[in-house]
Short mmCIF file of C-alpha atoms in Angstrom, two decimals:
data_model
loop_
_atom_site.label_atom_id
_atom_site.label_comp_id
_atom_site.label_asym_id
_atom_site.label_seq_id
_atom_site.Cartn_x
_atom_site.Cartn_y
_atom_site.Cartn_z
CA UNK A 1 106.10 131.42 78.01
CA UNK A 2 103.50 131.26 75.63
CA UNK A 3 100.46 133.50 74.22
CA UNK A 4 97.93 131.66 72.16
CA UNK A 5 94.44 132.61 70.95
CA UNK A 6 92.42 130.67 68.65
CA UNK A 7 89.71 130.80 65.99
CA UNK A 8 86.93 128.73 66.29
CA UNK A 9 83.27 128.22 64.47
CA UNK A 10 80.77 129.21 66.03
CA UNK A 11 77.15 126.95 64.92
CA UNK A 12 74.31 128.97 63.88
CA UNK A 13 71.89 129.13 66.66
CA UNK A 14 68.71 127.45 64.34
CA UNK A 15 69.29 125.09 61.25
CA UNK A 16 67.18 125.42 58.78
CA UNK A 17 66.80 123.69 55.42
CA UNK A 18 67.87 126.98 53.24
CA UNK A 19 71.26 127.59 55.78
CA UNK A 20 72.84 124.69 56.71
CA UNK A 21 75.50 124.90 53.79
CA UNK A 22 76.43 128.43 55.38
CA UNK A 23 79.65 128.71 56.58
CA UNK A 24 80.03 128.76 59.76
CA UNK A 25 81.21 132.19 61.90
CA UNK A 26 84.36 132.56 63.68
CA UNK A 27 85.14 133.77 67.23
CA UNK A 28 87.87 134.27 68.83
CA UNK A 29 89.16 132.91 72.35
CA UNK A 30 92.74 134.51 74.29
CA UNK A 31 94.55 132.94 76.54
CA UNK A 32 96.13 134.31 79.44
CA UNK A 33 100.32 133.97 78.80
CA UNK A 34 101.40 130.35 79.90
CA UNK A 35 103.39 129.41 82.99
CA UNK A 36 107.39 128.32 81.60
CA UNK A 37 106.94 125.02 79.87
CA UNK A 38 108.54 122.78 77.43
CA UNK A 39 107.21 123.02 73.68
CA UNK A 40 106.28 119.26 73.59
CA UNK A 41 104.52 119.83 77.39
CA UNK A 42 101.69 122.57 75.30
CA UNK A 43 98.06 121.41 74.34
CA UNK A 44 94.97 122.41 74.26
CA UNK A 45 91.97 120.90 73.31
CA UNK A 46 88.89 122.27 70.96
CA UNK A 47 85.43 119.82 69.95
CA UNK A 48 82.06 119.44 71.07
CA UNK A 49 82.81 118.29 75.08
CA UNK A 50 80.19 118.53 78.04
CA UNK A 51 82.31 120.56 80.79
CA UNK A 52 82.30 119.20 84.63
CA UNK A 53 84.25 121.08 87.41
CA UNK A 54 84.51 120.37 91.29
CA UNK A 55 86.25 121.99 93.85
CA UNK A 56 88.74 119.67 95.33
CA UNK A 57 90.77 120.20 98.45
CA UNK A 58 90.10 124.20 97.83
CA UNK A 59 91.17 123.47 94.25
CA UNK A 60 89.09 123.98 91.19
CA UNK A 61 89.65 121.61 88.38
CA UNK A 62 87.13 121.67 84.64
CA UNK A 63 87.11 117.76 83.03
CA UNK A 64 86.51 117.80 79.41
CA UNK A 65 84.56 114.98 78.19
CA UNK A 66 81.99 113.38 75.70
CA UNK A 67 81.21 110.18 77.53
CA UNK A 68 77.20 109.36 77.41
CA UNK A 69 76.58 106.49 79.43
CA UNK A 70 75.01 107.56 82.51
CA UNK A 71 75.93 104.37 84.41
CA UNK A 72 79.74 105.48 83.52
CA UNK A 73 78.95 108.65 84.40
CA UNK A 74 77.70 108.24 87.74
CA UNK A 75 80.52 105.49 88.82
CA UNK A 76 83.52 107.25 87.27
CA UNK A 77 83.71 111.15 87.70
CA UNK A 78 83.47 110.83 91.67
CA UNK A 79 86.50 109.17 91.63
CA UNK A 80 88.56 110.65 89.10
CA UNK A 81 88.08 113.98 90.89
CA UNK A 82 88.94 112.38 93.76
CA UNK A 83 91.64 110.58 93.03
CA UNK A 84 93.36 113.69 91.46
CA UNK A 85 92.80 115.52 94.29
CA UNK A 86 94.51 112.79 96.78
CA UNK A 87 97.62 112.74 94.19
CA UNK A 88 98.25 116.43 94.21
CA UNK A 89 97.94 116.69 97.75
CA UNK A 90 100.85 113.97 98.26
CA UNK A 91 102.56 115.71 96.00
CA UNK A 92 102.62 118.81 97.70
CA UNK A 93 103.80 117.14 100.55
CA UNK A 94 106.11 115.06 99.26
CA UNK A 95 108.21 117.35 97.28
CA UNK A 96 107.20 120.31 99.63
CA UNK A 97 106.13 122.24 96.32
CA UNK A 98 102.64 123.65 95.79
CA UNK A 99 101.53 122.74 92.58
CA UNK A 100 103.39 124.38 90.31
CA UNK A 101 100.88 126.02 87.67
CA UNK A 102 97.99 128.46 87.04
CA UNK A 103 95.15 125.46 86.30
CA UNK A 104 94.72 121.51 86.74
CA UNK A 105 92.11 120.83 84.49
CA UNK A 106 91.99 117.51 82.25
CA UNK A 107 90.11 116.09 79.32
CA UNK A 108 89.38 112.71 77.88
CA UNK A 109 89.86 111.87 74.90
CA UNK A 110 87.47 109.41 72.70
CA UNK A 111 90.26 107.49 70.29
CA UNK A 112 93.48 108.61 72.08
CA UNK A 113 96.56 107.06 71.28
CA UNK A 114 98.05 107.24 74.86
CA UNK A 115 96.80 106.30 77.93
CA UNK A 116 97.86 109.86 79.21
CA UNK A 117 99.48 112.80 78.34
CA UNK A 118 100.87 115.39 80.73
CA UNK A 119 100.25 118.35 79.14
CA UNK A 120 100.16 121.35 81.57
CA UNK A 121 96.98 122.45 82.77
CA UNK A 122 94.89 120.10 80.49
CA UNK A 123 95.97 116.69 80.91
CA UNK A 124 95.18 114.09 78.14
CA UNK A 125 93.62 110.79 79.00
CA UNK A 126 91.94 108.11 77.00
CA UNK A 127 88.76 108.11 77.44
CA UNK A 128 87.87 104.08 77.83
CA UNK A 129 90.59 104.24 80.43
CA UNK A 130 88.78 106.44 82.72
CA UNK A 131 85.07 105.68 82.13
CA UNK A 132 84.42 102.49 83.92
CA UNK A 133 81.01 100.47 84.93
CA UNK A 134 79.85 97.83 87.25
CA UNK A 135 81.87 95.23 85.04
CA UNK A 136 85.03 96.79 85.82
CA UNK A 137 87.61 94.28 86.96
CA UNK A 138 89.94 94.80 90.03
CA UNK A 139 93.09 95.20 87.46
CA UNK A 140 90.56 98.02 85.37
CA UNK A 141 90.73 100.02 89.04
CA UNK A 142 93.67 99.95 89.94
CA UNK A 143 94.86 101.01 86.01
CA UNK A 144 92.72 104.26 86.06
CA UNK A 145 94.27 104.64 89.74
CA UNK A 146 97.77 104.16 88.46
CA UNK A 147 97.33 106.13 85.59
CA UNK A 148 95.81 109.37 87.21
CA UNK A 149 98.74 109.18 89.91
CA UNK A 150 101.36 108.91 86.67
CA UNK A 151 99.98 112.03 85.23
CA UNK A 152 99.20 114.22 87.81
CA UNK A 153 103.19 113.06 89.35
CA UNK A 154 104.11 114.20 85.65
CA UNK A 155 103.71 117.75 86.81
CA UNK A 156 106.39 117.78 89.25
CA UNK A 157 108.51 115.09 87.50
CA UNK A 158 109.00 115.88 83.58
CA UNK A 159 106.72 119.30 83.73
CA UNK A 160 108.46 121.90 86.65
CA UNK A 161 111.46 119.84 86.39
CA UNK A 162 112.29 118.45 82.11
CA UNK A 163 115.14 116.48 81.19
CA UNK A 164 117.95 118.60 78.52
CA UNK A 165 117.24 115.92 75.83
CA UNK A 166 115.64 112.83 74.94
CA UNK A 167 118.58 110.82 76.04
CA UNK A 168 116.70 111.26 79.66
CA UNK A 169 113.17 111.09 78.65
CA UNK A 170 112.96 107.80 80.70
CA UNK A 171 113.57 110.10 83.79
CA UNK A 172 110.46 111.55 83.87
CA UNK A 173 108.81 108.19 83.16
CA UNK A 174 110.46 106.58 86.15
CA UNK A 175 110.06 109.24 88.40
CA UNK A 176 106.05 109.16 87.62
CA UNK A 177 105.84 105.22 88.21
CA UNK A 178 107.59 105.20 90.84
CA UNK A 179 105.72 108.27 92.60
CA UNK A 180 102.57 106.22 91.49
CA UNK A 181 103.58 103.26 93.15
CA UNK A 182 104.06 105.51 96.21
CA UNK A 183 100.63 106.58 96.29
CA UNK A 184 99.24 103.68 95.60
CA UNK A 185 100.61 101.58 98.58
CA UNK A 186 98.46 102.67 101.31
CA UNK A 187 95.33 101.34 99.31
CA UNK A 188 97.06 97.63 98.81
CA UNK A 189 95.99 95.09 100.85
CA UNK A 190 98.63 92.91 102.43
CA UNK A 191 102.04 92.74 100.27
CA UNK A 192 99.76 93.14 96.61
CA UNK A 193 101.52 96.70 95.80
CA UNK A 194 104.77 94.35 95.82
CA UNK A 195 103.34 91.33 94.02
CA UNK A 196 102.28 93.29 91.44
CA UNK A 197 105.75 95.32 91.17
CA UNK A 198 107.67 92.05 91.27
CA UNK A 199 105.49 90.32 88.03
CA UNK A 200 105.37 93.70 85.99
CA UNK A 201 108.81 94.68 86.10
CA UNK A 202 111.19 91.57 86.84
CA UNK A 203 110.36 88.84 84.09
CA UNK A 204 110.06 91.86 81.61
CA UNK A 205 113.63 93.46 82.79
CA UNK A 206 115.56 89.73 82.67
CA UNK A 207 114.10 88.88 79.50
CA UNK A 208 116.13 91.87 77.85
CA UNK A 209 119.24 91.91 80.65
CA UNK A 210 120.27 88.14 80.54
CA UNK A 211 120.84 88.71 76.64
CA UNK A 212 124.45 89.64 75.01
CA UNK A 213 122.20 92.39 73.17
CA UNK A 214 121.19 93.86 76.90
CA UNK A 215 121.12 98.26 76.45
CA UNK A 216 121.81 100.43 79.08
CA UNK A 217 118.85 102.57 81.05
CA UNK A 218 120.82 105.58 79.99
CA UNK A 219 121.79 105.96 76.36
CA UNK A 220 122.92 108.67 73.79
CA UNK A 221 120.56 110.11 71.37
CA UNK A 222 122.00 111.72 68.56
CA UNK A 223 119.06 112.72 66.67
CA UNK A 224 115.56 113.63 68.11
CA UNK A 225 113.92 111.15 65.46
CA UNK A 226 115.51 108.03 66.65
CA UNK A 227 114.47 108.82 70.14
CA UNK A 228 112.01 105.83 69.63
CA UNK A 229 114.78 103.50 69.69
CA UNK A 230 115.39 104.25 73.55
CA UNK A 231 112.07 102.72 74.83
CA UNK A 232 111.98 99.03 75.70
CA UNK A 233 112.00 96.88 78.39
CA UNK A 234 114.69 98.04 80.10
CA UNK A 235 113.46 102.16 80.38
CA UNK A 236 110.36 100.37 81.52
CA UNK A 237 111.10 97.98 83.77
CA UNK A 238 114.54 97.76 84.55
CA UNK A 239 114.50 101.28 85.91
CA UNK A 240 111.92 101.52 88.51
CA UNK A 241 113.73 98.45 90.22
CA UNK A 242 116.64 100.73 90.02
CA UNK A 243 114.59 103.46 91.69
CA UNK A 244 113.82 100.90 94.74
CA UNK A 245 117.37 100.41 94.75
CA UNK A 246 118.42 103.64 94.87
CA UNK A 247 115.92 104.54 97.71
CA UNK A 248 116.79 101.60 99.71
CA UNK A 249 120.74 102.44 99.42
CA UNK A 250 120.08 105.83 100.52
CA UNK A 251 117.60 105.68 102.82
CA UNK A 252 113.40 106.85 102.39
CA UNK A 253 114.33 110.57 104.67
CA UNK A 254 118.02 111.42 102.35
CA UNK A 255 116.52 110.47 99.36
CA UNK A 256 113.58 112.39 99.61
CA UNK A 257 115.30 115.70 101.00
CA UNK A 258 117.22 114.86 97.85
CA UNK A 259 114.55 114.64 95.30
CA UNK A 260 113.12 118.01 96.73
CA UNK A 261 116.54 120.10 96.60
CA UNK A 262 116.26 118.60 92.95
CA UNK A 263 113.31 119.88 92.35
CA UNK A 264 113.65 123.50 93.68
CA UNK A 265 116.83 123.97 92.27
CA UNK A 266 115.93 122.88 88.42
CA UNK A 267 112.13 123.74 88.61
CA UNK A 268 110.92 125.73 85.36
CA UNK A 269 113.69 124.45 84.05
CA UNK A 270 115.77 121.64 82.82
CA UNK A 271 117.63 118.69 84.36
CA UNK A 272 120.12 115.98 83.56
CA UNK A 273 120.50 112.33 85.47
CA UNK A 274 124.09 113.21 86.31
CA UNK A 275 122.05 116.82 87.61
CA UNK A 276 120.17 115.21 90.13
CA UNK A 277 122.85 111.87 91.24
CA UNK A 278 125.33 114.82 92.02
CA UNK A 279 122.64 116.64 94.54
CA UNK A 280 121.43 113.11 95.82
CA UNK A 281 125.54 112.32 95.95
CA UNK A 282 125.47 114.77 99.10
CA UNK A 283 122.90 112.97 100.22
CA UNK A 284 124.02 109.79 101.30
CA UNK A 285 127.76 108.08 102.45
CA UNK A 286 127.54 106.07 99.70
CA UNK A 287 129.70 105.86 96.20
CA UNK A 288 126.90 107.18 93.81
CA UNK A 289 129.03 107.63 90.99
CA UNK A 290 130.33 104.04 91.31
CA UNK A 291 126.07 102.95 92.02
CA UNK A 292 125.09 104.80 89.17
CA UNK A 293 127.64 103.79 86.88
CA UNK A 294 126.59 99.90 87.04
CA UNK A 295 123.48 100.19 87.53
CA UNK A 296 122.18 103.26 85.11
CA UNK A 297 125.33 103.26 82.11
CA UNK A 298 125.44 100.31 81.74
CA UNK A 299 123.67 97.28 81.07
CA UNK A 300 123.84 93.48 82.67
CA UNK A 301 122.73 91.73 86.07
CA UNK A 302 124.96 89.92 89.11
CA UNK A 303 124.71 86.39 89.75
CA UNK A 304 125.04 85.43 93.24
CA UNK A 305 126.10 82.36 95.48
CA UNK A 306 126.39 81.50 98.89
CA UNK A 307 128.69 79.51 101.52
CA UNK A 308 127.69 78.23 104.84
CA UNK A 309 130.88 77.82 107.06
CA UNK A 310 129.40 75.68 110.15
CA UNK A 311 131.07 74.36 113.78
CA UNK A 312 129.03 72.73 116.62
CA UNK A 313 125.82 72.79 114.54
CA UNK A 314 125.99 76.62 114.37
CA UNK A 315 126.77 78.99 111.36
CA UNK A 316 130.45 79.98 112.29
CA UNK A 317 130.17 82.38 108.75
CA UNK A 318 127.60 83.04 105.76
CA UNK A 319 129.21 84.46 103.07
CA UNK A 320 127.32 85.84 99.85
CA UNK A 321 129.02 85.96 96.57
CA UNK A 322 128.45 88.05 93.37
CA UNK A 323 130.04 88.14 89.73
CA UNK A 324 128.56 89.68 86.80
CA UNK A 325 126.62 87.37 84.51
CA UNK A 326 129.22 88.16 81.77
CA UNK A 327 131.86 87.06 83.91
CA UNK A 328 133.46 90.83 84.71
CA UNK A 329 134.09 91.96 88.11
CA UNK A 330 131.56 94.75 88.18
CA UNK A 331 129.56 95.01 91.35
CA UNK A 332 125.90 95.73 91.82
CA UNK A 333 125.46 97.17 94.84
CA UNK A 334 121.99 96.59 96.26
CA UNK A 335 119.63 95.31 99.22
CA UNK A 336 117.74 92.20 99.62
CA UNK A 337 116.08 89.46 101.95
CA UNK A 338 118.14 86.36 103.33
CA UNK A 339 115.75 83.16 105.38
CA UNK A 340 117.60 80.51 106.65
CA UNK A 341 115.76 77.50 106.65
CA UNK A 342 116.21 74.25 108.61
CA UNK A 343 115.82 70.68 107.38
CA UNK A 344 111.71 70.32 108.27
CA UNK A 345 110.83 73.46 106.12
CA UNK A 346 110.86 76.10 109.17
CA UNK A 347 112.11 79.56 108.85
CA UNK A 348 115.02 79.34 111.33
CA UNK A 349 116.09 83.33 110.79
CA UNK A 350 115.47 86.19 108.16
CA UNK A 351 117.23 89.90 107.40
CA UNK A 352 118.60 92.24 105.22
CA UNK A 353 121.90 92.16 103.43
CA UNK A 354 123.34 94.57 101.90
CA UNK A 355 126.05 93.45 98.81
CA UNK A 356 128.38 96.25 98.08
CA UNK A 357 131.62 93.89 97.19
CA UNK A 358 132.34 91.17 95.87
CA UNK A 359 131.87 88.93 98.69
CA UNK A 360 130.27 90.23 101.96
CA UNK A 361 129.79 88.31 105.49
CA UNK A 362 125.99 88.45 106.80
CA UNK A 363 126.75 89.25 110.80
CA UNK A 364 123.25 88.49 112.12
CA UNK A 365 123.40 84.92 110.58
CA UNK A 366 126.05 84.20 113.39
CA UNK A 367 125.45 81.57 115.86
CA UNK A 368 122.04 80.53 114.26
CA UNK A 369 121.45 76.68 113.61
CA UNK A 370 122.81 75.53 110.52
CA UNK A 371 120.36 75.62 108.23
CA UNK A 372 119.48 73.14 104.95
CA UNK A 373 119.41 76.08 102.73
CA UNK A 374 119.64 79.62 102.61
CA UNK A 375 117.03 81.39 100.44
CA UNK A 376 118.44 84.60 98.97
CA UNK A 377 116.06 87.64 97.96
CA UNK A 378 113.23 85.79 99.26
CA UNK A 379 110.97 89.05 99.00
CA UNK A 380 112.17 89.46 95.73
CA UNK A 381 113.54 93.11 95.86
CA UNK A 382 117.01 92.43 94.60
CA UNK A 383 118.19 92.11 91.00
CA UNK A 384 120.20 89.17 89.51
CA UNK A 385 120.10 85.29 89.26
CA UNK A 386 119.63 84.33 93.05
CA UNK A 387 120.90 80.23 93.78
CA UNK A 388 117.71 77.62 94.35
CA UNK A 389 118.53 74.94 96.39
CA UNK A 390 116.52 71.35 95.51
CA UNK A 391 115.90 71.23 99.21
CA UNK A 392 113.63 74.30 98.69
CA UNK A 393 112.03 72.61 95.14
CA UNK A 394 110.86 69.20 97.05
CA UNK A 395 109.74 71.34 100.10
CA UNK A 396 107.69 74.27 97.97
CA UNK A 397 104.36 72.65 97.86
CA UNK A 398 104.41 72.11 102.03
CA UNK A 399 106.46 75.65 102.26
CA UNK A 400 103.34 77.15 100.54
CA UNK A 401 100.34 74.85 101.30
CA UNK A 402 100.83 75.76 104.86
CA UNK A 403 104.27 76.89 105.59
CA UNK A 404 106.10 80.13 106.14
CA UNK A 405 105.28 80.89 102.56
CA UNK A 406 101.93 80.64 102.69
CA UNK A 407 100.90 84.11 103.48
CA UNK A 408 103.59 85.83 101.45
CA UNK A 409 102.60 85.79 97.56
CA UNK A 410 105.51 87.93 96.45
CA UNK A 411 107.43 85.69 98.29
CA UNK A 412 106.45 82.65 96.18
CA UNK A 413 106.15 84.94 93.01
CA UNK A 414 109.93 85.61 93.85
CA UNK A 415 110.48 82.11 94.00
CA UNK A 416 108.85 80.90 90.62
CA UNK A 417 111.01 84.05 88.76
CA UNK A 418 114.45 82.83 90.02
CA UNK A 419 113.48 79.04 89.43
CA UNK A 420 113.06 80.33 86.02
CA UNK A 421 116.46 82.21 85.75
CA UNK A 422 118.07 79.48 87.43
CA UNK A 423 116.90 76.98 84.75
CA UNK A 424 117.86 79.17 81.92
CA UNK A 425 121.73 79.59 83.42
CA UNK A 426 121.63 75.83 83.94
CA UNK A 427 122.43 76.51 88.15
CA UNK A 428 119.33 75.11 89.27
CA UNK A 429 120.39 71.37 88.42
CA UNK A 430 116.68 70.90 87.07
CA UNK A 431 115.82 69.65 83.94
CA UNK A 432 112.97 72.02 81.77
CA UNK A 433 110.40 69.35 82.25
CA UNK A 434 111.23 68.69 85.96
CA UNK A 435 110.79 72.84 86.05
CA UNK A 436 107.66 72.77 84.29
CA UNK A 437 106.11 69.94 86.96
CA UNK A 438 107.38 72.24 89.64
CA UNK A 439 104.61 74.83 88.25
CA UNK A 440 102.08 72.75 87.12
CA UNK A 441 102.27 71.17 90.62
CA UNK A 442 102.17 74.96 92.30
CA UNK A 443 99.19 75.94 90.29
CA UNK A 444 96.70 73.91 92.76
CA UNK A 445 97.96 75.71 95.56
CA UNK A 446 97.89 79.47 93.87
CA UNK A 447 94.48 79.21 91.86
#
């Protein structure tokens, strides 16, 4: 807890030509003592700012600004009060914790060098993220959505709740995302919310993960002022797909009732990764410590295969492979999407797998005609280098002109990432040129 009172200057009320080298006069402003926070967590902010406040949802909140274009203005406060108050009320009832401190009130900031800050009780924001006009673009939206959602989340996740050290600094950044992403998917049309996931976080993850120099989510930190060396493209991007994972091994019900015994038991205080895997551990039937050991500690991707055993036309057995790209025999347990497809481009079957050893049977593919191909993580949730058949290449521009694939864009976004991946490990049996026709030829049908 903290007291703090300030000095400021106060302006003399008229300026006149024989005063306006005067000094100016101090006041002084208390503070009521602060709610149990983390030193980095304090702020407060002091300048010439116009002051707005709303009641939301029985709530009062004061926004801190120095914006002057009316047009901005008008377009932009409505919703940022809004869209505050429909975070903090998911919140609520998603972690089943009020929120957790004395005032919400936030401030933009004119040259800010963060998007956001979560500082408690005054959140930070840039100010050209959150004043937008009529020009705004789609992408400029959703940002300021995502970005409000991120910060207010940041109360629960890296305020109430703050990580030991800096080793787990991306837990709070995760957590945030991934709670932003959760609030956000009621407003997406259609399977966008997913598109969107799949192109910011997969290309980004690989590009570090295929590599011999690959990190680890989770690292050590020895001293506070190399802490810079942790973020990257794998804190960033590798871990919310590892949050997805982790929610889909579990379950959505276990691994919330998880998150909130988390949450009460740490809150106004501080938390480790191993803290809250050992309460979500209880949670589920499944071998954490093993999960969490691949897929958190250390660093690397699966590469999978597939056999087709067939008699009388019919699968008799589909069997899905999985080695680590480095050749070890770690396992990355994990869900994803298998279609079976049959020789004219039709989806003959689809459904879930789940991979939790080194070769698993897929039941429900039983008894279904044998297909041409099987297309693994076709909805693009699952992590790895996933096979491409060339039956699939010559069929993709009828598969999404006006096939199965038409409809699904993070289907076909899916699709282009792995034919990528697959190119790079060589498994795809296409040349880089024949690849790069492949996309130039897919452009007509996705522009």
């Amino acid at each position: 807890n903290a007291r703090v009172a300030l000095q400021k200057a106060q302006r003399p009320p008229v300026l006149r030509e024989n005063n306006r080298h005067a000094k100016p006069q101090l006041g002084r402003v208390g503070f009521a003592p602060s709610d149990t926070i983390s030193t980095y967590l304090f702020s407060f902010a002091a300048g010439k700012f116009q002051r707005l406040t709303q009641e939301v949802n029985g709530r009062p909140m004061s926004f801190l600004h120095r914006e002057t274009d009316s047009t901005k203005l008008l377009l932009s406060v409505p919703i940022i009060f809004a869209q505050h108050g429909r975070a903090l009320s998911f919140l609520e009832s998603y972690t089943g914790i009020p929120y957790p401190f004395q005032k919400f009130d936030f401030t933009a900031i004119p040259d800010f060098q963060y998007g956001g800050m979560e500082h408690v009780g005054n959140i930070d924001y840039k100010a050209a993220t959150l004043f937008l006009d009529n020009g705004a673009t789609r992408d400029q939206e959703l940002a300021r959505r995502n970005l409000l959602n991120h910060e207010t989340a940041h109360m629960w996740f890296g305020d109430l709740v703050t990580m030991r050290w800096f080793n787990d600094v991306w837990m709070k950044e995760v957590f945030a995302n991934f709670m932003a992403d959760k609030m956000s998917g009621g407003d997406e049309k259609g399977d966008d919310q997913l598109l969107k996931f799949l192109t910011d976080h997969y290309p980004a993850a690989y590009a570090v993960d295929r590599t011999a120099g690959a990190n680890a989510i989770r690292q050590p930190l020895a001293n506070l002022q190399d802490a810079g060396s942790l973020y990257g493209n794998i804190i960033y991007h590798k871990a919310p797909i590892m949050m997805r994972q982790l929610e889909g091994l579990m379950g959505e019900a276990a691994f919330q009732a998880g998150i909130r015994e988390y949450l009460k038991k740490y809150a106004h205080g501080n938390a480790t990764w191993p803290d809250l895997i050992a309460i979500l551990d209880a949670h589920t039937p499944a071998d954490l410590a093993a999960w969490n050991q691949v897929w958190v500690n250390e660093p690397g991707r699966p590469v999978f295969s597939y056999e087709v055993q067939g008699e009388n036309g019919k699968i008799k057995q589909l069997l899905i492979h999985q080695q680590a790209e480095d050749g070890s025999a770690r396992i990355w347990p994990q869900r994803f999407e298998v279609a079976l497809v049959s020789p004219t481009g039709q989806l003959v079957q689809a459904g879930e797998v789940s991979t939790d050893q080194a070769t698993v049977a897929v039941p429900w593919a039983v008894g279904q005609p044998l297909p041409v191909y099987a297309l693994l993580n076709y909805h693009g949730l699952g992590y790895g280098v996933f096979p491409v058949s060339n039956n699939l290449t010559n069929q993709l521009a009828a598969l999404t002109d006006k096939g199965w694939l038409h409809d699904q864009p993070s289907g076909r976004a899916a699709l282009y990432i792995m034919l990528y991946e697959n190119m790079l490990n060589d498994q795809s049996g296409s040349a880089r040129r024949e690849l790069l026709d492949t996309y130039q030829q897919q452009l007509v049908h996705e522009t």
